[in-house]
GROMACS .gro file of N, CA and C in nm:
model
  438
    1UNK      N    1   1.085  -0.786  -1.386
    1UNK     CA    2   1.091  -0.730  -1.260
    1UNK      C    3   1.010  -0.601  -1.270
    2UNK      N    4   0.937  -0.564  -1.178
    2UNK     CA    5   0.859  -0.443  -1.171
    2UNK      C    6   0.957  -0.335  -1.130
    3UNK      N    7   0.940  -0.220  -1.203
    3UNK     CA    8   1.022  -0.087  -1.195
    3UNK      C    9   0.922   0.015  -1.152
    4UNK      N   10   0.959   0.077  -1.033
    4UNK     CA   11   0.877   0.194  -0.990
    4UNK      C   12   0.969   0.299  -0.973
    5UNK      N   13   0.931   0.407  -1.022
    5UNK     CA   14   1.021   0.534  -1.005
    5UNK      C   15   0.948   0.626  -0.909
    6UNK      N   16   1.022   0.696  -0.830
    6UNK     CA   17   0.976   0.780  -0.742
    6UNK      C   18   1.048   0.924  -0.798
    7UNK      N   19   0.961   1.049  -0.765
    7UNK     CA   20   1.002   1.168  -0.833
    7UNK      C   21   0.956   1.268  -0.729
    8UNK      N   22   1.035   1.368  -0.692
    8UNK     CA   23   0.975   1.478  -0.622
    8UNK      C   24   0.923   1.563  -0.740
    9UNK      N   25   0.801   1.627  -0.691
    9UNK     CA   26   0.707   1.689  -0.772
    9UNK      C   27   0.629   1.804  -0.701
   10UNK      N   28   0.709   1.915  -0.677
   10UNK     CA   29   0.658   2.002  -0.583
   10UNK      C   30   0.587   2.131  -0.648
   11UNK      N   31   0.484   2.178  -0.587
   11UNK     CA   32   0.413   2.302  -0.630
   11UNK      C   33   0.513   2.411  -0.637
   12UNK      N   34   0.488   2.513  -0.698
   12UNK     CA   35   0.570   2.632  -0.712
   12UNK      C   36   0.595   2.689  -0.567
   13UNK      N   37   0.486   2.693  -0.487
   13UNK     CA   38   0.508   2.755  -0.342
   13UNK      C   39   0.472   2.635  -0.255
   14UNK      N   40   0.559   2.619  -0.164
   14UNK     CA   41   0.547   2.513  -0.057
   14UNK      C   42   0.651   2.564   0.065
   15UNK      N   43   0.606   2.527   0.181
   15UNK     CA   44   0.670   2.554   0.303
   15UNK      C   45   0.809   2.470   0.303
   16UNK      N   46   0.824   2.389   0.220
   16UNK     CA   47   0.940   2.308   0.201
   16UNK      C   48   1.053   2.380   0.150
   17UNK      N   49   1.028   2.492   0.082
   17UNK     CA   50   1.124   2.581   0.000
   17UNK      C   51   1.183   2.684   0.102
   18UNK      N   52   1.305   2.719   0.097
   18UNK     CA   53   1.368   2.833   0.188
   18UNK      C   54   1.284   2.961   0.190
   19UNK      N   55   1.238   2.999   0.048
   19UNK     CA   56   1.168   3.132   0.032
   19UNK      C   57   1.038   3.131   0.127
   20UNK      N   58   1.002   3.017   0.171
   20UNK     CA   59   0.863   3.009   0.244
   20UNK      C   60   0.907   2.943   0.366
   21UNK      N   61   1.013   2.956   0.428
   21UNK     CA   62   1.054   2.903   0.561
   21UNK      C   63   1.121   2.773   0.563
   22UNK      N   64   1.122   2.675   0.471
   22UNK     CA   65   1.179   2.559   0.468
   22UNK      C   66   1.316   2.558   0.473
   23UNK      N   67   1.378   2.447   0.438
   23UNK     CA   68   1.539   2.423   0.444
   23UNK      C   69   1.580   2.408   0.322
   24UNK      N   70   1.513   2.396   0.194
   24UNK     CA   71   1.574   2.367   0.090
   24UNK      C   72   1.540   2.480  -0.032
   25UNK      N   73   1.634   2.512  -0.130
   25UNK     CA   74   1.610   2.597  -0.232
   25UNK      C   75   1.501   2.539  -0.310
   26UNK      N   76   1.428   2.615  -0.382
   26UNK     CA   77   1.328   2.551  -0.485
   26UNK      C   78   1.387   2.443  -0.571
   27UNK      N   79   1.323   2.332  -0.578
   27UNK     CA   80   1.357   2.236  -0.643
   27UNK      C   81   1.252   2.128  -0.700
   28UNK      N   82   1.280   2.072  -0.818
   28UNK     CA   83   1.175   1.966  -0.876
   28UNK      C   84   1.031   2.029  -0.869
   29UNK      N   85   1.034   2.153  -0.911
   29UNK     CA   86   0.887   2.219  -0.940
   29UNK      C   87   0.818   2.144  -1.035
   30UNK      N   88   0.685   2.091  -1.012
   30UNK     CA   89   0.609   2.019  -1.109
   30UNK      C   90   0.612   2.103  -1.241
   31UNK      N   91   0.604   1.999  -1.355
   31UNK     CA   92   0.602   2.047  -1.482
   31UNK      C   93   0.722   2.143  -1.538
   32UNK      N   94   0.827   2.134  -1.470
   32UNK     CA   95   0.959   2.195  -1.518
   32UNK      C   96   1.053   2.117  -1.547
   33UNK      N   97   1.165   2.145  -1.614
   33UNK     CA   98   1.265   2.056  -1.656
   33UNK      C   99   1.336   2.020  -1.528
   34UNK      N  100   1.331   2.096  -1.400
   34UNK     CA  101   1.405   2.062  -1.294
   34UNK      C  102   1.331   1.944  -1.219
   35UNK      N  103   1.219   1.903  -1.266
   35UNK     CA  104   1.139   1.798  -1.204
   35UNK      C  105   1.166   1.672  -1.307
   36UNK      N  106   1.217   1.694  -1.406
   36UNK     CA  107   1.195   1.583  -1.506
   36UNK      C  108   1.313   1.467  -1.451
   37UNK      N  109   1.296   1.354  -1.504
   37UNK     CA  110   1.389   1.250  -1.483
   37UNK      C  111   1.508   1.279  -1.578
   38UNK      N  112   1.639   1.251  -1.534
   38UNK     CA  113   1.741   1.262  -1.610
   38UNK      C  114   1.735   1.222  -1.760
   39UNK      N  115   1.774   1.295  -1.859
   39UNK     CA  116   1.753   1.262  -1.995
   39UNK      C  117   1.824   1.130  -2.035
   40UNK      N  118   1.933   1.086  -1.951
   40UNK     CA  119   1.991   0.968  -1.993
   40UNK      C  120   1.920   0.851  -1.918
   41UNK      N  121   1.827   0.858  -1.848
   41UNK     CA  122   1.762   0.745  -1.788
   41UNK      C  123   1.648   0.701  -1.886
   42UNK      N  124   1.660   0.573  -1.911
   42UNK     CA  125   1.548   0.526  -2.001
   42UNK      C  126   1.435   0.473  -1.908
   43UNK      N  127   1.337   0.556  -1.904
   43UNK     CA  128   1.216   0.548  -1.833
   43UNK      C  129   1.117   0.436  -1.907
   44UNK      N  130   1.134   0.304  -1.866
   44UNK     CA  131   1.053   0.192  -1.917
   44UNK      C  132   0.915   0.188  -1.867
   45UNK      N  133   0.831   0.097  -1.895
   45UNK     CA  134   0.712   0.077  -1.837
   45UNK      C  135   0.717   0.074  -1.681
   46UNK      N  136   0.661   0.155  -1.605
   46UNK     CA  137   0.663   0.135  -1.473
   46UNK      C  138   0.587   0.254  -1.410
   47UNK      N  139   0.542   0.241  -1.293
   47UNK     CA  140   0.462   0.337  -1.232
   47UNK      C  141   0.552   0.451  -1.158
   48UNK      N  142   0.505   0.587  -1.162
   48UNK     CA  143   0.584   0.675  -1.104
   48UNK      C  144   0.514   0.725  -0.967
   49UNK      N  145   0.565   0.732  -0.866
   49UNK     CA  146   0.531   0.775  -0.716
   49UNK      C  147   0.582   0.916  -0.716
   50UNK      N  148   0.482   1.010  -0.719
   50UNK     CA  149   0.533   1.159  -0.712
   50UNK      C  150   0.524   1.200  -0.581
   51UNK      N  151   0.614   1.273  -0.530
   51UNK     CA  152   0.612   1.305  -0.385
   51UNK      C  153   0.621   1.462  -0.387
   52UNK      N  154   0.538   1.532  -0.287
   52UNK     CA  155   0.535   1.668  -0.287
   52UNK      C  156   0.421   1.734  -0.362
   53UNK      N  157   0.361   1.671  -0.444
   53UNK     CA  158   0.258   1.736  -0.542
   53UNK      C  159   0.169   1.790  -0.472
   54UNK      N  160   0.117   1.752  -0.337
   54UNK     CA  161   0.007   1.806  -0.278
   54UNK      C  162   0.062   1.896  -0.154
   55UNK      N  163   0.189   1.964  -0.170
   55UNK     CA  164   0.251   2.036  -0.053
   55UNK      C  165   0.313   1.964   0.053
   56UNK      N  166   0.293   1.821   0.060
   56UNK     CA  167   0.369   1.747   0.172
   56UNK      C  168   0.482   1.714   0.120
   57UNK      N  169   0.612   1.706   0.196
   57UNK     CA  170   0.713   1.673   0.139
   57UNK      C  171   0.768   1.534   0.212
   58UNK      N  172   0.875   1.488   0.186
   58UNK     CA  173   0.922   1.377   0.237
   58UNK      C  174   1.041   1.312   0.166
   59UNK      N  175   1.140   1.260   0.220
   59UNK     CA  176   1.248   1.194   0.158
   59UNK      C  177   1.222   1.071   0.100
   60UNK      N  178   1.145   0.979   0.183
   60UNK     CA  179   1.121   0.827   0.163
   60UNK      C  180   1.014   0.826   0.042
   61UNK      N  181   1.038   0.737  -0.037
   61UNK     CA  182   0.945   0.705  -0.143
   61UNK      C  183   0.809   0.643  -0.077
   62UNK      N  184   0.823   0.600   0.042
   62UNK     CA  185   0.710   0.544   0.116
   62UNK      C  186   0.631   0.637   0.205
   63UNK      N  187   0.688   0.753   0.228
   63UNK     CA  188   0.612   0.851   0.303
   63UNK      C  189   0.618   0.979   0.286
   64UNK      N  190   0.524   1.071   0.326
   64UNK     CA  191   0.547   1.224   0.319
   64UNK      C  192   0.493   1.260   0.460
   65UNK      N  193   0.524   1.402   0.471
   65UNK     CA  194   0.486   1.461   0.584
   65UNK      C  195   0.418   1.610   0.548
   66UNK      N  196   0.352   1.653   0.632
   66UNK     CA  197   0.301   1.782   0.617
   66UNK      C  198   0.399   1.874   0.688
   67UNK      N  199   0.457   1.987   0.585
   67UNK     CA  200   0.569   2.066   0.650
   67UNK      C  201   0.517   2.153   0.768
   68UNK      N  202   0.400   2.183   0.786
   68UNK     CA  203   0.356   2.269   0.896
   68UNK      C  204   0.318   2.176   1.020
   69UNK      N  205   0.247   2.091   0.990
   69UNK     CA  206   0.194   2.002   1.120
   69UNK      C  207   0.302   1.885   1.151
   70UNK      N  208   0.362   1.839   1.058
   70UNK     CA  209   0.456   1.721   1.076
   70UNK      C  210   0.388   1.594   1.068
   71UNK      N  211   0.248   1.600   1.038
   71UNK     CA  212   0.182   1.490   1.036
   71UNK      C  213   0.235   1.383   0.912
   72UNK      N  214   0.257   1.253   0.937
   72UNK     CA  215   0.310   1.176   0.841
   72UNK      C  216   0.197   1.096   0.751
   73UNK      N  217   0.209   1.075   0.645
   73UNK     CA  218   0.123   0.988   0.556
   73UNK      C  219   0.199   0.906   0.450
   74UNK      N  220   0.131   0.802   0.413
   74UNK     CA  221   0.200   0.720   0.316
   74UNK      C  222   0.191   0.757   0.180
   75UNK      N  223   0.276   0.725   0.079
   75UNK     CA  224   0.262   0.751  -0.047
   75UNK      C  225   0.189   0.612  -0.089
   76UNK      N  226   0.174   0.591  -0.230
   76UNK     CA  227   0.119   0.457  -0.281
   76UNK      C  228   0.218   0.348  -0.297
   77UNK      N  229   0.340   0.383  -0.286
   77UNK     CA  230   0.444   0.283  -0.297
   77UNK      C  231   0.438   0.143  -0.262
   78UNK      N  232   0.402   0.151  -0.117
   78UNK     CA  233   0.395   0.024  -0.048
   78UNK      C  234   0.285  -0.052  -0.107
   79UNK      N  235   0.167  -0.002  -0.136
   79UNK     CA  236   0.045  -0.055  -0.203
   79UNK      C  237   0.076  -0.116  -0.346
   80UNK      N  238   0.151  -0.037  -0.432
   80UNK     CA  239   0.193  -0.092  -0.551
   80UNK      C  240   0.274  -0.218  -0.531
   81UNK      N  241   0.384  -0.213  -0.444
   81UNK     CA  242   0.467  -0.321  -0.423
   81UNK      C  243   0.380  -0.449  -0.382
   82UNK      N  244   0.291  -0.446  -0.289
   82UNK     CA  245   0.201  -0.528  -0.230
   82UNK      C  246   0.135  -0.595  -0.353
   83UNK      N  247   0.067  -0.496  -0.436
   83UNK     CA  248  -0.015  -0.540  -0.540
   83UNK      C  249   0.028  -0.628  -0.640
   84UNK      N  250   0.174  -0.613  -0.672
   84UNK     CA  251   0.250  -0.686  -0.747
   84UNK      C  252   0.329  -0.811  -0.678
   85UNK      N  253   0.308  -0.822  -0.555
   85UNK     CA  254   0.371  -0.934  -0.477
   85UNK      C  255   0.535  -0.916  -0.492
   86UNK      N  256   0.560  -0.802  -0.476
   86UNK     CA  257   0.708  -0.771  -0.475
   86UNK      C  258   0.786  -0.824  -0.350
   87UNK      N  259   0.879  -0.911  -0.340
   87UNK     CA  260   0.940  -0.944  -0.224
   87UNK      C  261   1.083  -0.889  -0.212
   88UNK      N  262   1.149  -0.853  -0.289
   88UNK     CA  263   1.273  -0.779  -0.279
   88UNK      C  264   1.296  -0.659  -0.349
   89UNK      N  265   1.363  -0.539  -0.288
   89UNK     CA  266   1.381  -0.428  -0.368
   89UNK      C  267   1.523  -0.404  -0.396
   90UNK      N  268   1.558  -0.350  -0.512
   90UNK     CA  269   1.674  -0.293  -0.552
   90UNK      C  270   1.669  -0.136  -0.581
   91UNK      N  271   1.745  -0.076  -0.501
   91UNK     CA  272   1.711   0.074  -0.492
   91UNK      C  273   1.850   0.140  -0.546
   92UNK      N  274   1.813   0.245  -0.630
   92UNK     CA  275   1.921   0.341  -0.668
   92UNK      C  276   1.863   0.484  -0.698
   93UNK      N  277   1.954   0.588  -0.710
   93UNK     CA  278   1.903   0.712  -0.729
   93UNK      C  279   1.956   0.816  -0.647
   94UNK      N  280   1.887   0.923  -0.631
   94UNK     CA  281   1.923   1.040  -0.560
   94UNK      C  282   1.851   1.089  -0.458
   95UNK      N  283   1.888   1.140  -0.336
   95UNK     CA  284   2.023   1.156  -0.299
   95UNK      C  285   2.064   1.045  -0.192
   96UNK      N  286   2.158   0.989  -0.190
   96UNK     CA  287   2.197   0.902  -0.099
   96UNK      C  288   2.171   0.912   0.045
   97UNK      N  289   2.200   1.052   0.083
   97UNK     CA  290   2.179   1.098   0.226
   97UNK      C  291   2.057   1.155   0.246
   98UNK      N  292   1.971   1.144   0.183
   98UNK     CA  293   1.836   1.209   0.203
   98UNK      C  294   1.726   1.093   0.155
   99UNK      N  295   1.685   1.093   0.010
   99UNK     CA  296   1.578   1.024  -0.020
   99UNK      C  297   1.620   0.863  -0.027
  100UNK      N  298   1.747   0.845  -0.069
  100UNK     CA  299   1.775   0.694  -0.077
  100UNK      C  300   1.773   0.635   0.073
  101UNK      N  301   1.848   0.700   0.161
  101UNK     CA  302   1.858   0.640   0.282
  101UNK      C  303   1.719   0.625   0.358
  102UNK      N  304   1.640   0.718   0.348
  102UNK     CA  305   1.497   0.707   0.403
  102UNK      C  306   1.425   0.612   0.334
  103UNK      N  307   1.411   0.597   0.197
  103UNK     CA  308   1.357   0.498   0.143
  103UNK      C  309   1.372   0.361   0.195
  104UNK      N  310   1.521   0.351   0.205
  104UNK     CA  311   1.558   0.215   0.236
  104UNK      C  312   1.521   0.180   0.374
  105UNK      N  313   1.523   0.286   0.469
  105UNK     CA  314   1.493   0.262   0.595
  105UNK      C  315   1.366   0.232   0.620
  106UNK      N  316   1.276   0.282   0.559
  106UNK     CA  317   1.113   0.266   0.547
  106UNK      C  318   1.113   0.120   0.499
  107UNK      N  319   1.179   0.086   0.378
  107UNK     CA  320   1.164  -0.041   0.318
  107UNK      C  321   1.209  -0.167   0.424
  108UNK      N  322   1.291  -0.135   0.497
  108UNK     CA  323   1.347  -0.253   0.592
  108UNK      C  324   1.249  -0.235   0.711
  109UNK      N  325   1.186  -0.131   0.744
  109UNK     CA  326   1.096  -0.133   0.851
  109UNK      C  327   0.975  -0.216   0.812
  110UNK      N  328   0.942  -0.205   0.676
  110UNK     CA  329   0.807  -0.282   0.630
  110UNK      C  330   0.848  -0.418   0.596
  111UNK      N  331   0.973  -0.471   0.614
  111UNK     CA  332   1.020  -0.606   0.610
  111UNK      C  333   1.083  -0.641   0.463
  112UNK      N  334   1.103  -0.545   0.381
  112UNK     CA  335   1.160  -0.581   0.256
  112UNK      C  336   1.303  -0.589   0.251
  113UNK      N  337   1.350  -0.716   0.186
  113UNK     CA  338   1.508  -0.711   0.165
  113UNK      C  339   1.544  -0.637   0.071
  114UNK      N  340   1.648  -0.551   0.106
  114UNK     CA  341   1.686  -0.446   0.014
  114UNK      C  342   1.835  -0.453  -0.032
  115UNK      N  343   1.842  -0.441  -0.160
  115UNK     CA  344   1.978  -0.412  -0.228
  115UNK      C  345   2.004  -0.264  -0.257
  116UNK      N  346   2.092  -0.207  -0.219
  116UNK     CA  347   2.126  -0.078  -0.244
  116UNK      C  348   2.252  -0.082  -0.372
  117UNK      N  349   2.241  -0.020  -0.502
  117UNK     CA  350   2.336  -0.036  -0.606
  117UNK      C  351   2.424   0.098  -0.577
  118UNK      N  352   2.541   0.076  -0.516
  118UNK     CA  353   2.615   0.196  -0.459
  118UNK      C  354   2.676   0.278  -0.580
  119UNK      N  355   2.709   0.211  -0.692
  119UNK     CA  356   2.746   0.274  -0.816
  119UNK      C  357   2.627   0.364  -0.869
  120UNK      N  358   2.505   0.343  -0.839
  120UNK     CA  359   2.392   0.418  -0.885
  120UNK      C  360   2.336   0.514  -0.790
  121UNK      N  361   2.415   0.552  -0.693
  121UNK     CA  362   2.346   0.659  -0.578
  121UNK      C  363   2.448   0.750  -0.580
  122UNK      N  364   2.403   0.881  -0.543
  122UNK     CA  365   2.499   0.991  -0.523
  122UNK      C  366   2.436   1.082  -0.413
  123UNK      N  367   2.546   1.128  -0.319
  123UNK     CA  368   2.504   1.210  -0.215
  123UNK      C  369   2.518   1.354  -0.241
  124UNK      N  370   2.436   1.446  -0.156
  124UNK     CA  371   2.444   1.567  -0.156
  124UNK      C  372   2.554   1.597  -0.096
  125UNK      N  373   2.599   1.544   0.036
  125UNK     CA  374   2.712   1.572   0.099
  125UNK      C  375   2.718   1.722   0.144
  126UNK      N  376   2.621   1.765   0.204
  126UNK     CA  377   2.623   1.901   0.280
  126UNK      C  378   2.750   1.905   0.392
  127UNK      N  379   2.769   1.779   0.440
  127UNK     CA  380   2.889   1.757   0.519
  127UNK      C  381   2.964   1.649   0.452
  128UNK      N  382   3.104   1.658   0.439
  128UNK     CA  383   3.174   1.556   0.364
  128UNK      C  384   3.140   1.419   0.376
  129UNK      N  385   3.109   1.365   0.489
  129UNK     CA  386   3.081   1.235   0.519
  129UNK      C  387   2.949   1.190   0.515
  130UNK      N  388   2.848   1.275   0.467
  130UNK     CA  389   2.716   1.251   0.484
  130UNK      C  390   2.669   1.111   0.400
  131UNK      N  391   2.731   1.116   0.274
  131UNK     CA  392   2.703   0.997   0.202
  131UNK      C  393   2.738   0.862   0.270
  132UNK      N  394   2.878   0.868   0.319
  132UNK     CA  395   2.914   0.746   0.390
  132UNK      C  396   2.841   0.712   0.525
  133UNK      N  397   2.787   0.816   0.593
  133UNK     CA  398   2.704   0.788   0.694
  133UNK      C  399   2.575   0.726   0.662
  134UNK      N  400   2.516   0.772   0.551
  134UNK     CA  401   2.386   0.725   0.519
  134UNK      C  402   2.415   0.564   0.472
  135UNK      N  403   2.521   0.536   0.409
  135UNK     CA  404   2.537   0.399   0.356
  135UNK      C  405   2.563   0.325   0.468
  136UNK      N  406   2.631   0.359   0.573
  136UNK     CA  407   2.631   0.284   0.690
  136UNK      C  408   2.498   0.266   0.759
  137UNK      N  409   2.407   0.354   0.773
  137UNK     CA  410   2.291   0.342   0.830
  137UNK      C  411   2.213   0.266   0.742
  138UNK      N  412   2.222   0.236   0.626
  138UNK     CA  413   2.140   0.147   0.542
  138UNK      C  414   2.195   0.028   0.577
  139UNK      N  415   2.332  -0.008   0.569
  139UNK     CA  416   2.384  -0.139   0.592
  139UNK      C  417   2.350  -0.202   0.737
  140UNK      N  418   2.347  -0.109   0.845
  140UNK     CA  419   2.320  -0.125   0.984
  140UNK      C  420   2.181  -0.162   1.003
  141UNK      N  421   2.098  -0.132   0.892
  141UNK     CA  422   1.946  -0.161   0.913
  141UNK      C  423   1.918  -0.284   0.818
  142UNK      N  424   2.029  -0.346   0.772
  142UNK     CA  425   2.009  -0.484   0.718
  142UNK      C  426   2.010  -0.461   0.573
  143UNK      N  427   2.017  -0.359   0.504
  143UNK     CA  428   2.040  -0.358   0.345
  143UNK      C  429   2.166  -0.403   0.315
  144UNK      N  430   2.164  -0.471   0.190
  144UNK     CA  431   2.291  -0.516   0.127
  144UNK      C  432   2.338  -0.430   0.020
  145UNK      N  433   2.477  -0.368   0.044
  145UNK     CA  434   2.521  -0.263  -0.043
  145UNK      C  435   2.586  -0.362  -0.145
  146UNK      N  436   2.555  -0.331  -0.267
  146UNK     CA  437   2.621  -0.403  -0.385
  146UNK      C  438   2.666  -0.306  -0.483
   0.00000   0.00000   0.00000
């Protein structure tokens, strides 16, 4: 099976960060330990789709947006999946209530059947129920929670 990794990969300065007017503290700054995959993750052969490297941000692995204009653009993820004739997605990762849910919703919009491995996702839970709400949104969009 094809494995594709998505990775936040932000420049040191971006409107996405609180210090520059955004909503998030600095995180996943390119070429820093905070942007690295978890050391326990065995990164096998597979493509990496980096989000944020060009200053655009986005939660979904499929899309990014300009933090100033709001203009939306696509990542290369959908093209990679089409090039490999992928028919079904199994999604896991961080964070359930941001990147995972938005990736799942975009995948469903694009017509992919999706399984979400619930033991392999975790929420930020700014509000205690955010993760549960995100799982419900995914299920309601037709994703299978396994």
